[in-house]
GROMACS .gro file of C-alpha atoms in nm:
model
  447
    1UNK     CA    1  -5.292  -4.226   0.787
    2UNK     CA    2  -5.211  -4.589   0.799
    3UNK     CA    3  -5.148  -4.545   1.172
    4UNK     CA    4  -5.429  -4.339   1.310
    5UNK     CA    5  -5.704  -4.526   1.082
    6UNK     CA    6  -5.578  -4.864   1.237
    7UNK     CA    7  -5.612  -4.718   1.607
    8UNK     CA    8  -5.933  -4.614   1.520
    9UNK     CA    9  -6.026  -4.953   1.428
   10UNK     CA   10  -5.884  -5.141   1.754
   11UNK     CA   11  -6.047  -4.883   1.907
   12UNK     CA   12  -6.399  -4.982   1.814
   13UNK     CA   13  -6.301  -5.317   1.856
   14UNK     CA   14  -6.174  -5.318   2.181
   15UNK     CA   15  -6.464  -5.085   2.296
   16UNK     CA   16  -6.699  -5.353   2.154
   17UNK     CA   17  -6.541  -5.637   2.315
   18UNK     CA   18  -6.546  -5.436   2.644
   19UNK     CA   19  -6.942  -5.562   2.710
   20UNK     CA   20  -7.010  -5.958   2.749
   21UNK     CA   21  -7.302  -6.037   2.510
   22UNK     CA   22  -7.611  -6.160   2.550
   23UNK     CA   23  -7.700  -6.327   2.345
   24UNK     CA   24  -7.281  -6.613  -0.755
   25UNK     CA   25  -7.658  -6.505  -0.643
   26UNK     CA   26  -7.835  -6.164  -0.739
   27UNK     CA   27  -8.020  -6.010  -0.500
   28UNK     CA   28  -8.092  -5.735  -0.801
   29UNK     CA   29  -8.310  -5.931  -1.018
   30UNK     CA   30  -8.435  -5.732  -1.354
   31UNK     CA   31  -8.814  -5.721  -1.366
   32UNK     CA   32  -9.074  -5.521  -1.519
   33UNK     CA   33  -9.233  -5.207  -1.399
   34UNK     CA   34  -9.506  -5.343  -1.330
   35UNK     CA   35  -9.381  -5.606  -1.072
   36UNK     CA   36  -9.194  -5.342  -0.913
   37UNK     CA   37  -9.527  -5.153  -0.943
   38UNK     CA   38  -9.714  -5.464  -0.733
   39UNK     CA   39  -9.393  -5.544  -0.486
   40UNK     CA   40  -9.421  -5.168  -0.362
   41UNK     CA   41  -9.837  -5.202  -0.322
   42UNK     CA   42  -9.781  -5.542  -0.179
   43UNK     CA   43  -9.504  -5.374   0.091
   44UNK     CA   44  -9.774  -5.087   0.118
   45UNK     CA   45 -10.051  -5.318   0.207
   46UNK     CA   46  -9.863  -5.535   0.481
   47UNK     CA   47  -9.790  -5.291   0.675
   48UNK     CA   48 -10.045  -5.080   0.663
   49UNK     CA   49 -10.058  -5.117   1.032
   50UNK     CA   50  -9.676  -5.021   1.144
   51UNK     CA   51  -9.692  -4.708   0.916
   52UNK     CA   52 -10.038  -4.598   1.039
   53UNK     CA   53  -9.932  -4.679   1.405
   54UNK     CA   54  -9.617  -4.467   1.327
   55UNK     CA   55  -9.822  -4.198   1.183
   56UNK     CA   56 -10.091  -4.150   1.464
   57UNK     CA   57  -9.862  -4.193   1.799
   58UNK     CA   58  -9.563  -3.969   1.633
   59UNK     CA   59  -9.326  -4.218   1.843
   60UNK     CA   60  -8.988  -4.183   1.572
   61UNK     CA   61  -8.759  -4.410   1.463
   62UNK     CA   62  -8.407  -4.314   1.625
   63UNK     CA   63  -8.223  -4.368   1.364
   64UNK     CA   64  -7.813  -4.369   1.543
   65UNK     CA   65  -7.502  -4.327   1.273
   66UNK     CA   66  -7.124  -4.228   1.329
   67UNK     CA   67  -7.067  -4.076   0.998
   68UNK     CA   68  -7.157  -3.715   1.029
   69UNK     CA   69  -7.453  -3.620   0.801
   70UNK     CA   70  -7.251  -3.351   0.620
   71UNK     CA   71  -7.039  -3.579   0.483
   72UNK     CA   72  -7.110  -3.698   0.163
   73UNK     CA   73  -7.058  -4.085   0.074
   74UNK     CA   74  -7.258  -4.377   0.009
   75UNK     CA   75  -7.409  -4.427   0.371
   76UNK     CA   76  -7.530  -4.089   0.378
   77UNK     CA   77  -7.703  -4.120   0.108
   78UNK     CA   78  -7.882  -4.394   0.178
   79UNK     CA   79  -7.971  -4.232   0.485
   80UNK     CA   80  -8.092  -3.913   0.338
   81UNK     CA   81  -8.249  -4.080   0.019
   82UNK     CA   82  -8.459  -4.352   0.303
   83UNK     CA   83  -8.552  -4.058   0.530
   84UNK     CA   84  -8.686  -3.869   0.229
   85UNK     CA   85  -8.904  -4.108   0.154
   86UNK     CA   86  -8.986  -4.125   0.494
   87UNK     CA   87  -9.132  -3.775   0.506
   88UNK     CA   88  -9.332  -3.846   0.238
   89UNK     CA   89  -9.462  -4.149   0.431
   90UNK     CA   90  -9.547  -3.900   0.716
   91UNK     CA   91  -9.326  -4.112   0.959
   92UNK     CA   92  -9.122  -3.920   1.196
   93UNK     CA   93  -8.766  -3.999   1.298
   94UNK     CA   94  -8.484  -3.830   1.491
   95UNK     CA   95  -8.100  -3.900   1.429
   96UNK     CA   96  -7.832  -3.971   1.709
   97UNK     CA   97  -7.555  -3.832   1.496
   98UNK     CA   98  -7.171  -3.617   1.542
   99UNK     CA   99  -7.435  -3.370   1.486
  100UNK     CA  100  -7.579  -3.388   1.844
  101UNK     CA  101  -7.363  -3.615   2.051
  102UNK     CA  102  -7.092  -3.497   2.243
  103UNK     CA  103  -6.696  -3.573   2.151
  104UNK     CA  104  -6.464  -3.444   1.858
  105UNK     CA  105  -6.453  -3.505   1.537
  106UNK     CA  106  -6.104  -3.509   1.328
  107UNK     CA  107  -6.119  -3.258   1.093
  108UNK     CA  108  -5.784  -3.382   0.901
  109UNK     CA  109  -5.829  -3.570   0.563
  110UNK     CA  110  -5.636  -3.829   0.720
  111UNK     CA  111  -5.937  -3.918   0.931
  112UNK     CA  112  -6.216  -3.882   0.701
  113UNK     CA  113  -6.393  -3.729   0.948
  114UNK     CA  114  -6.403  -4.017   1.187
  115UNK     CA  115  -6.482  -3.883   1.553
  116UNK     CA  116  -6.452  -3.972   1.902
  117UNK     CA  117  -6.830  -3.975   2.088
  118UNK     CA  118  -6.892  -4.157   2.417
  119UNK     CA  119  -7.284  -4.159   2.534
  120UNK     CA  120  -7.357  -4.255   2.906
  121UNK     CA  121  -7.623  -4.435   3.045
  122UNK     CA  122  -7.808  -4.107   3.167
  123UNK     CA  123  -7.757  -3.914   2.870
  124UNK     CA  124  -7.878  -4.194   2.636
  125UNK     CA  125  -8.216  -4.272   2.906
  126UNK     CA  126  -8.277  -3.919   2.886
  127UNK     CA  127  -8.292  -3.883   2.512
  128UNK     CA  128  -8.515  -4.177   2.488
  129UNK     CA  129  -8.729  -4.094   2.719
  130UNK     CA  130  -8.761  -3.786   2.550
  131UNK     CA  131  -8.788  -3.923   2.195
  132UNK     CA  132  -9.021  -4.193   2.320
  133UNK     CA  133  -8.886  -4.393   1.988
  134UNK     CA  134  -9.099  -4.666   1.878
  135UNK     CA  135  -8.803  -4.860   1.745
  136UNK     CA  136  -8.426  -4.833   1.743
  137UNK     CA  137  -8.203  -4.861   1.430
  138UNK     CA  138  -7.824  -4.853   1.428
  139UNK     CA  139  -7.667  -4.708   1.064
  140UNK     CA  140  -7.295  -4.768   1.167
  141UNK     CA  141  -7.061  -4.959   1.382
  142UNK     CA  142  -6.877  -4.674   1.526
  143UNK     CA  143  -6.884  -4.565   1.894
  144UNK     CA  144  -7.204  -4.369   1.900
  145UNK     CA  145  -7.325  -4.720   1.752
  146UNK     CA  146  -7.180  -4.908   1.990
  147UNK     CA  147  -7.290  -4.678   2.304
  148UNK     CA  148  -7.647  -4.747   2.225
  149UNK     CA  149  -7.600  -5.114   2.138
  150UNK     CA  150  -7.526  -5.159   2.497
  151UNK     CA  151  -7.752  -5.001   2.664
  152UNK     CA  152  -8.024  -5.146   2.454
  153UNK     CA  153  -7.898  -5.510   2.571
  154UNK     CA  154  -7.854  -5.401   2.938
  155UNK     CA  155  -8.210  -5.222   2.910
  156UNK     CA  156  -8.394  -5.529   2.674
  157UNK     CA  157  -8.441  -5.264   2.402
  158UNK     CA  158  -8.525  -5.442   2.037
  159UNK     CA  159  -8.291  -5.283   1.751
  160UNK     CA  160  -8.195  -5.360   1.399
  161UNK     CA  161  -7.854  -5.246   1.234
  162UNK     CA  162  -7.710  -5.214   0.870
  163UNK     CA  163  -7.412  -5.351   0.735
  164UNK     CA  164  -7.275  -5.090   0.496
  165UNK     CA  165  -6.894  -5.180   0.488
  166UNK     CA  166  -6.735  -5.491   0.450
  167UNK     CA  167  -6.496  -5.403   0.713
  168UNK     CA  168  -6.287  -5.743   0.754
  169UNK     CA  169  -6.205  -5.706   0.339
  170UNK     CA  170  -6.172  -5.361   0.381
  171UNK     CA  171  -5.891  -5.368   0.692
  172UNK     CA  172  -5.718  -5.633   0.564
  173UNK     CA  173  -5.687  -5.475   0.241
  174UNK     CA  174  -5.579  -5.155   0.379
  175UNK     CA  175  -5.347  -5.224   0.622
  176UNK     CA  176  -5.282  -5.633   0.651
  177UNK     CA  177  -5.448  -5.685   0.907
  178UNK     CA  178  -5.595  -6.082   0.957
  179UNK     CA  179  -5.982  -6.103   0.790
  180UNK     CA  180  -6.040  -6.326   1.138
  181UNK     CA  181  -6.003  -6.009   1.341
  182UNK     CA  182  -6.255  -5.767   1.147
  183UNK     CA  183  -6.501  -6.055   1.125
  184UNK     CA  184  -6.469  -6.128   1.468
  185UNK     CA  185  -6.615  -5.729   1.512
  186UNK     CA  186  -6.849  -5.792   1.300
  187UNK     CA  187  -6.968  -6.086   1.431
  188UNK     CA  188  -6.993  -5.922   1.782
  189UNK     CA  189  -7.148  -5.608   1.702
  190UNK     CA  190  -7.437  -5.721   1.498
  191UNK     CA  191  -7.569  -6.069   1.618
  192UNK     CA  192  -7.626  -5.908   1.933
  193UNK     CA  193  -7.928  -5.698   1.712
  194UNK     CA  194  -8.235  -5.865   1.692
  195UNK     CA  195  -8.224  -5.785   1.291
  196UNK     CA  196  -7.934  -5.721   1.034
  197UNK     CA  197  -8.004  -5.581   0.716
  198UNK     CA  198  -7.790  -5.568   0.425
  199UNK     CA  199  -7.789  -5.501   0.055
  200UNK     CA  200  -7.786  -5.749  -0.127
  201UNK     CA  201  -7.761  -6.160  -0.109
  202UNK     CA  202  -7.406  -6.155  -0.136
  203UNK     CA  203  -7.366  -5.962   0.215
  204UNK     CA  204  -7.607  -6.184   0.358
  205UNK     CA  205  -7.410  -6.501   0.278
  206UNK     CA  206  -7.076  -6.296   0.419
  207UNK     CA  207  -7.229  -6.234   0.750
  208UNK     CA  208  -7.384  -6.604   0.817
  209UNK     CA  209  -7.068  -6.735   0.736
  210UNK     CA  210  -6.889  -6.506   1.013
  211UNK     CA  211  -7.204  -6.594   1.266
  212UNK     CA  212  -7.482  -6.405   1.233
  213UNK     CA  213  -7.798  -6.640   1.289
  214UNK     CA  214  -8.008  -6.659   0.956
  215UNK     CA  215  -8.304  -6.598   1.062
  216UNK     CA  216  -8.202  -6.232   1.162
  217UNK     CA  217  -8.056  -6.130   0.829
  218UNK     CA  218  -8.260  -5.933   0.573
  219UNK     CA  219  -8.240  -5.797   0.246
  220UNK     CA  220  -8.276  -5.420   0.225
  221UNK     CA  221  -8.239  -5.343  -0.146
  222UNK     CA  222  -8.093  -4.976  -0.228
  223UNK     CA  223  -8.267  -4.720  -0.521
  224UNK     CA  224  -8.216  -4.507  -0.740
  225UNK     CA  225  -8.370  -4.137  -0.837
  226UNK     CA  226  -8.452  -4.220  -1.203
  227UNK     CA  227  -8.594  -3.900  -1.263
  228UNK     CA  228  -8.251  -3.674  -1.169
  229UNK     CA  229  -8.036  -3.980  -1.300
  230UNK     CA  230  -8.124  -4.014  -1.720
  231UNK     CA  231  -7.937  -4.016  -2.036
  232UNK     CA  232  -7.884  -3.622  -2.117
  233UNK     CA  233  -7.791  -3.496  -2.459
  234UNK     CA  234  -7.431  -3.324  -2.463
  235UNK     CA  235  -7.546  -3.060  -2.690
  236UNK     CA  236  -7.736  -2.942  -2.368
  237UNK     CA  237  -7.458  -2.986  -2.070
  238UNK     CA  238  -7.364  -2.695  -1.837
  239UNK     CA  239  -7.051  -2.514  -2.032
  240UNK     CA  240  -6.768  -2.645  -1.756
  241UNK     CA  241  -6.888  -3.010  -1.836
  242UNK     CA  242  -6.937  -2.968  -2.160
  243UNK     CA  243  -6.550  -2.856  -2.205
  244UNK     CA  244  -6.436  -3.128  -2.049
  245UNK     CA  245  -6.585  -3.371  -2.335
  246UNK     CA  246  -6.521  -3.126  -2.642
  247UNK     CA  247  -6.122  -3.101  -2.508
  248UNK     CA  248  -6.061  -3.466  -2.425
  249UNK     CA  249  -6.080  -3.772  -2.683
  250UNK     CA  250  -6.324  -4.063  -2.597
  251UNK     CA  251  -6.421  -4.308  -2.534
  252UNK     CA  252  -6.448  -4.121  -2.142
  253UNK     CA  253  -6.420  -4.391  -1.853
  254UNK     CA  254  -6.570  -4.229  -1.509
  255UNK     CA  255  -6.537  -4.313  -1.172
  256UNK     CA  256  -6.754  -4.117  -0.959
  257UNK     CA  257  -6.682  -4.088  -0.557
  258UNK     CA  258  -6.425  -4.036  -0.222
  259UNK     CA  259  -6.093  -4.031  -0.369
  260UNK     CA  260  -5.918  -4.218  -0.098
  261UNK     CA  261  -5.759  -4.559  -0.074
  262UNK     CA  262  -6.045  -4.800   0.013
  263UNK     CA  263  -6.189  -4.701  -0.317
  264UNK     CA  264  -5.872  -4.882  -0.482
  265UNK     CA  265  -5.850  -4.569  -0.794
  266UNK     CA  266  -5.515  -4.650  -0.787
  267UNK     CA  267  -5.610  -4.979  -0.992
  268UNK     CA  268  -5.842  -4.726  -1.255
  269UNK     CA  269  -5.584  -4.461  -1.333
  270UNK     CA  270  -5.287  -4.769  -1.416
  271UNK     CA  271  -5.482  -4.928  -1.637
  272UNK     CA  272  -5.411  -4.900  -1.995
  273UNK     CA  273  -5.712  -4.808  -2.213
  274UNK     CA  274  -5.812  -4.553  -2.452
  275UNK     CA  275  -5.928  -4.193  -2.431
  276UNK     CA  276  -6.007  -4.034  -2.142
  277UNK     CA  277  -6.030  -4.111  -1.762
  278UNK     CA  278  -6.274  -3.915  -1.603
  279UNK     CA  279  -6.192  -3.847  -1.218
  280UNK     CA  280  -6.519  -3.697  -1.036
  281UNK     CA  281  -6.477  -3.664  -0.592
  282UNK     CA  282  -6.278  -3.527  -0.326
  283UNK     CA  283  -6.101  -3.693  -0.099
  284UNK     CA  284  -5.735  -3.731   0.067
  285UNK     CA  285  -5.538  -3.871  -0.199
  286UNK     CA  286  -5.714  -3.576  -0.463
  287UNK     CA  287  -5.399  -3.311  -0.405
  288UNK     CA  288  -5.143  -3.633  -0.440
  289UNK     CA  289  -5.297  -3.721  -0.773
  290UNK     CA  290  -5.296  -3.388  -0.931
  291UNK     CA  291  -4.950  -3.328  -0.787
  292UNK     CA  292  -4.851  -3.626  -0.992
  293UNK     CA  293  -5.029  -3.525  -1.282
  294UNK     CA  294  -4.868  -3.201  -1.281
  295UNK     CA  295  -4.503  -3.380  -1.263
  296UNK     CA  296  -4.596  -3.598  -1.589
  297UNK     CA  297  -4.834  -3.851  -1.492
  298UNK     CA  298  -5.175  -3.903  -1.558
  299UNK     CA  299  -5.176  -3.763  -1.896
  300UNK     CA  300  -5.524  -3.854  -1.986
  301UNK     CA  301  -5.697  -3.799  -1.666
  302UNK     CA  302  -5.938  -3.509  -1.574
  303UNK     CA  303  -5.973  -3.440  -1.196
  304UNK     CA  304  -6.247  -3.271  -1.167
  305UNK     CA  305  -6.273  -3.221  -0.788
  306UNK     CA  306  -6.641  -3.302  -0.602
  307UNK     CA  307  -6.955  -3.258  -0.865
  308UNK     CA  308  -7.330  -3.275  -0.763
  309UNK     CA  309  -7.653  -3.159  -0.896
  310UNK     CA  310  -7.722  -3.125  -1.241
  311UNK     CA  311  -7.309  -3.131  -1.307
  312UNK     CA  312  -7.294  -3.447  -1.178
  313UNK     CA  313  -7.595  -3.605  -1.353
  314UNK     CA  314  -7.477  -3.470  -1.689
  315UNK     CA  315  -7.087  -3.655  -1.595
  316UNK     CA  316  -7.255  -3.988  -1.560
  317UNK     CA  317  -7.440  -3.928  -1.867
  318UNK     CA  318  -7.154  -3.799  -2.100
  319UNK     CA  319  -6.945  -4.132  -1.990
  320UNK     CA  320  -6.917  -4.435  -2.216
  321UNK     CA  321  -6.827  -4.651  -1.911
  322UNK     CA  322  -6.831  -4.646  -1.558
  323UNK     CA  323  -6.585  -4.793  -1.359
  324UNK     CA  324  -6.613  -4.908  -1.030
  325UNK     CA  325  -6.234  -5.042  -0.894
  326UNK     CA  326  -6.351  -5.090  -0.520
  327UNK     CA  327  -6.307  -5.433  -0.356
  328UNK     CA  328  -6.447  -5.324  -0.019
  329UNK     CA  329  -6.784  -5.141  -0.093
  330UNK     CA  330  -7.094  -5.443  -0.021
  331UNK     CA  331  -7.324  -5.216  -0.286
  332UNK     CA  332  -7.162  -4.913  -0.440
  333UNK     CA  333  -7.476  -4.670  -0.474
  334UNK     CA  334  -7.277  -4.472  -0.798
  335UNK     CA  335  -7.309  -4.804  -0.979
  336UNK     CA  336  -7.717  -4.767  -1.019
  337UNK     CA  337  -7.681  -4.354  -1.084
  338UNK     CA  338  -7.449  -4.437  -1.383
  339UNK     CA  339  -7.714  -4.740  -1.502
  340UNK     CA  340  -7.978  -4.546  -1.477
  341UNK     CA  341  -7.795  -4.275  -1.657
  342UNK     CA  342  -7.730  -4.525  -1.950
  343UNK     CA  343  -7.402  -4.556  -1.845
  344UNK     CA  344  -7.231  -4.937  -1.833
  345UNK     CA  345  -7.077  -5.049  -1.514
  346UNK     CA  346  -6.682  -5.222  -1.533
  347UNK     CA  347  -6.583  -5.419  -1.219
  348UNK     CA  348  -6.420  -5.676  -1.061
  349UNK     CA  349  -6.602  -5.990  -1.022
  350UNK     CA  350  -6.643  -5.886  -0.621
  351UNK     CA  351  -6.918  -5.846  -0.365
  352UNK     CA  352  -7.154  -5.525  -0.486
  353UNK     CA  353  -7.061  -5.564  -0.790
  354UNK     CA  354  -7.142  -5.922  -0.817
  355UNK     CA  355  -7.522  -5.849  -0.689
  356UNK     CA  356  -7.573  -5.605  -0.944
  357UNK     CA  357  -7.402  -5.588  -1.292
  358UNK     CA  358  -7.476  -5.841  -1.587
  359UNK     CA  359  -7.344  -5.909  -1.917
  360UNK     CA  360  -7.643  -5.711  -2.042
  361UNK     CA  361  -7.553  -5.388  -1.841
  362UNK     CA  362  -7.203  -5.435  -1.805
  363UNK     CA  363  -6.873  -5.649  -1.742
  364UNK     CA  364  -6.691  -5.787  -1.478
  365UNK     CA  365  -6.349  -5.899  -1.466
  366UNK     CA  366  -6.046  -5.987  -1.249
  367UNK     CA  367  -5.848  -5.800  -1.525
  368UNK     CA  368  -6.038  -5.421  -1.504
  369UNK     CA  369  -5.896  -5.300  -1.833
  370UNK     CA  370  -6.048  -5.580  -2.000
  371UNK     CA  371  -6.342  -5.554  -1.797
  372UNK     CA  372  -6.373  -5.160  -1.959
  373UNK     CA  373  -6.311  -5.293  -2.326
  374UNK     CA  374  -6.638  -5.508  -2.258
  375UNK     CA  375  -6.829  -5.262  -2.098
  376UNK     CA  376  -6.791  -5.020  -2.375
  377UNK     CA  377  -6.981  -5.269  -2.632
  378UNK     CA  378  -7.296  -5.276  -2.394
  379UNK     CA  379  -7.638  -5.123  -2.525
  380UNK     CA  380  -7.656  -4.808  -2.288
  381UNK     CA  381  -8.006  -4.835  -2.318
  382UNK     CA  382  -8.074  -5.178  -2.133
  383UNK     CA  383  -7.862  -5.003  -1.877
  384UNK     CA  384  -8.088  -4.759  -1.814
  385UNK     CA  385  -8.407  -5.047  -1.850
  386UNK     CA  386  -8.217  -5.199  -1.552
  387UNK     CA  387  -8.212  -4.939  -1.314
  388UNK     CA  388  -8.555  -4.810  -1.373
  389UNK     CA  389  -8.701  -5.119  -1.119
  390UNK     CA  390  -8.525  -4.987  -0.843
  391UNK     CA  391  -8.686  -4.715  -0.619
  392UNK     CA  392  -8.637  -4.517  -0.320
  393UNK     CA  393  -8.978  -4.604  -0.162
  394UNK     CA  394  -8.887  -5.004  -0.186
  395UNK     CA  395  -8.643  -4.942   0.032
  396UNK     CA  396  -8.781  -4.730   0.321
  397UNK     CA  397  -9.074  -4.986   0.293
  398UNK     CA  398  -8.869  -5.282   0.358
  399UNK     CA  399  -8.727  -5.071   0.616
  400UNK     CA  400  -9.055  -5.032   0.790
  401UNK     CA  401  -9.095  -5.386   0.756
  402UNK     CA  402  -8.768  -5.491   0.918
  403UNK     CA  403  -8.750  -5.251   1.218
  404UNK     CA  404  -8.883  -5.371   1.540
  405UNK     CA  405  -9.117  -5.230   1.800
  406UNK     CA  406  -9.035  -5.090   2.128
  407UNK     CA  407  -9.316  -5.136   2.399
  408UNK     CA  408  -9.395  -4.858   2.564
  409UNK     CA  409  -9.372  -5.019   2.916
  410UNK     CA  410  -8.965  -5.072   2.808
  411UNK     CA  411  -8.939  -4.669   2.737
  412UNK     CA  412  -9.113  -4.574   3.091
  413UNK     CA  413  -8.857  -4.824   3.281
  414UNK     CA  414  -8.550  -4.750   3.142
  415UNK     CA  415  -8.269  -4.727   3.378
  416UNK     CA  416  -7.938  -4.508   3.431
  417UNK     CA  417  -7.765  -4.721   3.612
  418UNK     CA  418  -7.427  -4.848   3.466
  419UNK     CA  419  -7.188  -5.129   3.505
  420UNK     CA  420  -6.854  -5.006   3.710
  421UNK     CA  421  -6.659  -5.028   3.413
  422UNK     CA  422  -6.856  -4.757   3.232
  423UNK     CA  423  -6.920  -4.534   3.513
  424UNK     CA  424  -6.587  -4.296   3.416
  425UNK     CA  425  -6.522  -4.390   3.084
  426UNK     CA  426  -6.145  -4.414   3.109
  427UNK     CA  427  -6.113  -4.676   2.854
  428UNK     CA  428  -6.255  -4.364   2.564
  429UNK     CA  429  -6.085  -4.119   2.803
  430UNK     CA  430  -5.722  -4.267   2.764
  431UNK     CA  431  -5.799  -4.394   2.404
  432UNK     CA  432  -5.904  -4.074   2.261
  433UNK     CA  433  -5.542  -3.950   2.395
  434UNK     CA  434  -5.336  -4.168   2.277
  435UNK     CA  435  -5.516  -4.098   1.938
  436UNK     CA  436  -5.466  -3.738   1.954
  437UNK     CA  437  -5.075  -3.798   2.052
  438UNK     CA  438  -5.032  -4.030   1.743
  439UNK     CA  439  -5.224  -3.824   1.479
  440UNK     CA  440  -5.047  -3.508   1.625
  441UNK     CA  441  -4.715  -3.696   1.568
  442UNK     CA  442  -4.837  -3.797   1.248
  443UNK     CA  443  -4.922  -3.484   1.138
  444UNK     CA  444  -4.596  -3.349   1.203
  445UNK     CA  445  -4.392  -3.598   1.040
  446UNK     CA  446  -4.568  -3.487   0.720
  447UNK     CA  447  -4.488  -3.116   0.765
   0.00000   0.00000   0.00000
């Protein structure tokens, strides 16, 4: 894994550096309802004229992400929460996704679905021309990503991007490689945008400090669906969740998402506390753990594979404590579904976490089991106070806001014409070999 994730990553990089370029704070503040009430009116009434303008021409928003929309993780569902939100706005948009761009996606575990996509000049002119988009945002850094980022600088095409992943912490963590290298990536793929939105104020700090002019980051604050999320009553869980609290002692610490290394569970299921850990996802390392568990370990742990739906609500609810072990994720989405579902948050004292958890909702700590023993004495009830501020429809707003306008006149010139380099795209051609050779190899050393 530790091979073929690495090549994926130098990859991107070296695909990205292929094209010359041209160019302790909370951002989670708790307020009452009825400032959140007046920031979404306010938000509303500014731009009244972007969202009508939207409406009547029916130019979309292209909205261009690597991570397949099947898959289900954090980015997803921030995209599928924000476009939801978007329909009920009445603004059209259009994805440039795995789902409709040429390549092949890994299947394997190993690769977390992580694809190989390459978009030419034509094909990408074509689409647009097509689309007629009236602005351009990139979701991810991948290769799909990075094909439109440069044709939108050759072409003078406006477009904003997101920075999901803290992808220096996360690579260097991962697989040792220098923090200098993923933020020079970083760096390169997203000042080049003419804005860069992020989470929360931490992120923002994180990317000036690697280079990315002020004036183009942004705040785009995440939500919540406080009306599927809530404190339940146990007496009225589904039976197969149910069983799992009535056969297991409590307290019940949760962690809710992929079960794969970035998310750091290793940390969770060592640490020493009482009760029961609760183990909700799917992911690469799920068959490892229960492998283990069936030779002896993890004694106190229920794996309960991937939940959604009314399940998954009724998990959140039914857990004394959330934990949340990641040292790579800039928000971590689960941590408002468990607040909202009266559930305390424990964490390390790291960025997400940092923007968003309190002494009043929850604990953080550089030691995680003590930061569980704290989180267990928290009212559950000003957790779920906390997360009713944040909505859905603040952040598609501020969306709206941030996104920039393509003139028409840009659309109706676009060229196809490409720099030599890109004309046969040997460069993806040769990489996406040698990445089939190694993960081939790798597969078979594991057989």
């Amino acid at each position: 894994m530790k091979k073929t994730s690495l090549l994926i990553f130098c990859l991107i990089l070296f695909s990205s550096c292929a094209t010359k370029l041209k160019v302790r704070s909370r951002s989670v503040a708790s307020v009452d309802q009825t400032s959140c009430t007046n920031v979404i009116n306010s938000l509303m009434s500014n731009n009244h004229h972007k969202i009508s303008k939207l409406k009547s021409t029916g130019r979309p928003i292209i909205l261009v992400t690597d991570t397949s929309l099947e898959m289900s993780n954090g980015v997803v569902t921030v995209v599928k929460k924000m476009t939801a939100e978007l329909d009920e706005l009445g603004i059209p948009y259009r994805f440039i996704s795995p789902e409709n761009v040429p390549g092949y996606v890994i299947k394997s575990e190993k690769a977390q679905g992580t694809g190989i996509h390459y978009l030419s000049h034509k094909m990408l002119r074509d689409i647009l021309k097509k689309e007629n988009p009236m602005a351009i945002h990139l979701v991810t850094e991948g290769m799909i990503g990075e094909s439109v980022r440069k044709y939108a600088l050759e072409q003078g095409i406006p477009f904003s991007t997101f920075y999901h992943t803290a992808w220096p912490e996360f690579f260097h963590e991962m697989f040792n490689l220098p923090v200098a290298l993923g933020e020079k990536y970083v760096s390169r793929f997203h000042k080049t945008a003419d804005t860069v939105m992020s989470a929360t104020d931490s992120m923002v700090k994180r990317l000036k400090e690697i280079g990315i002019p002020e004036n183009k980051l942004k705040i785009r604050s995440h939500g919540v669906d406080i009306k599927h999320f809530h404190p339940r009553k146990k007496a009225d869980f589904l039976p197969e969740v149910k069983e799992v609290f009535e056969n297991n002692e409590g307290p019940f610490s949760l962690f809710v998402g992929r079960i794969s290394p970035e998310k750091n569970i290793q940390d969770f299921l060592d640490a020493d506390t009482e009760g029961t850990k609760i183990i909700v996802g799917d992911g690469p390392l799920l068959e490892s753990f229960r492998a283990a568990q069936a030779k002896g370990k993890y004694k106190n742990v229920v794996f309960t594979g991937r939940q959604g739906g009314e399940k998954l609500a009724q998990f959140y609810s039914g857990a004394d404590v959330f934990v949340f072990p990641s040292k790579s994720d800039t928000f971590g989405l689960v941590q408002l579904e468990a607040l909202a579902s009266g559930t305390p948050v424990a964490a390390y004292p790291v960025q997400g976490p940092i923007d968003v958890i309190t002494p009043e909702i929850g604990s953080l700590n550089d030691n995680l089991e003590i930061a569980i023993r704290e989180a267990l004495k928290v009212d559950p009830l000003k957790a779920r106070a906390f997360a009713e501020n944040y909505s859905w429809k603040h952040t598609a707003l501020q969306f709206v806001e941030q996104i920039h306008e393509i003139p028409q006149s840009t659309i109706e010139n676009l060229s196809a014409k490409m720099p030599m380099y890109q004309k046969v795209p040997l460069m993806t051609t040769a990489a996406g070999t040698v990445y089939a050779i190694i993960y081939y190899v790798d597969e078979e050393l594991d057989k």
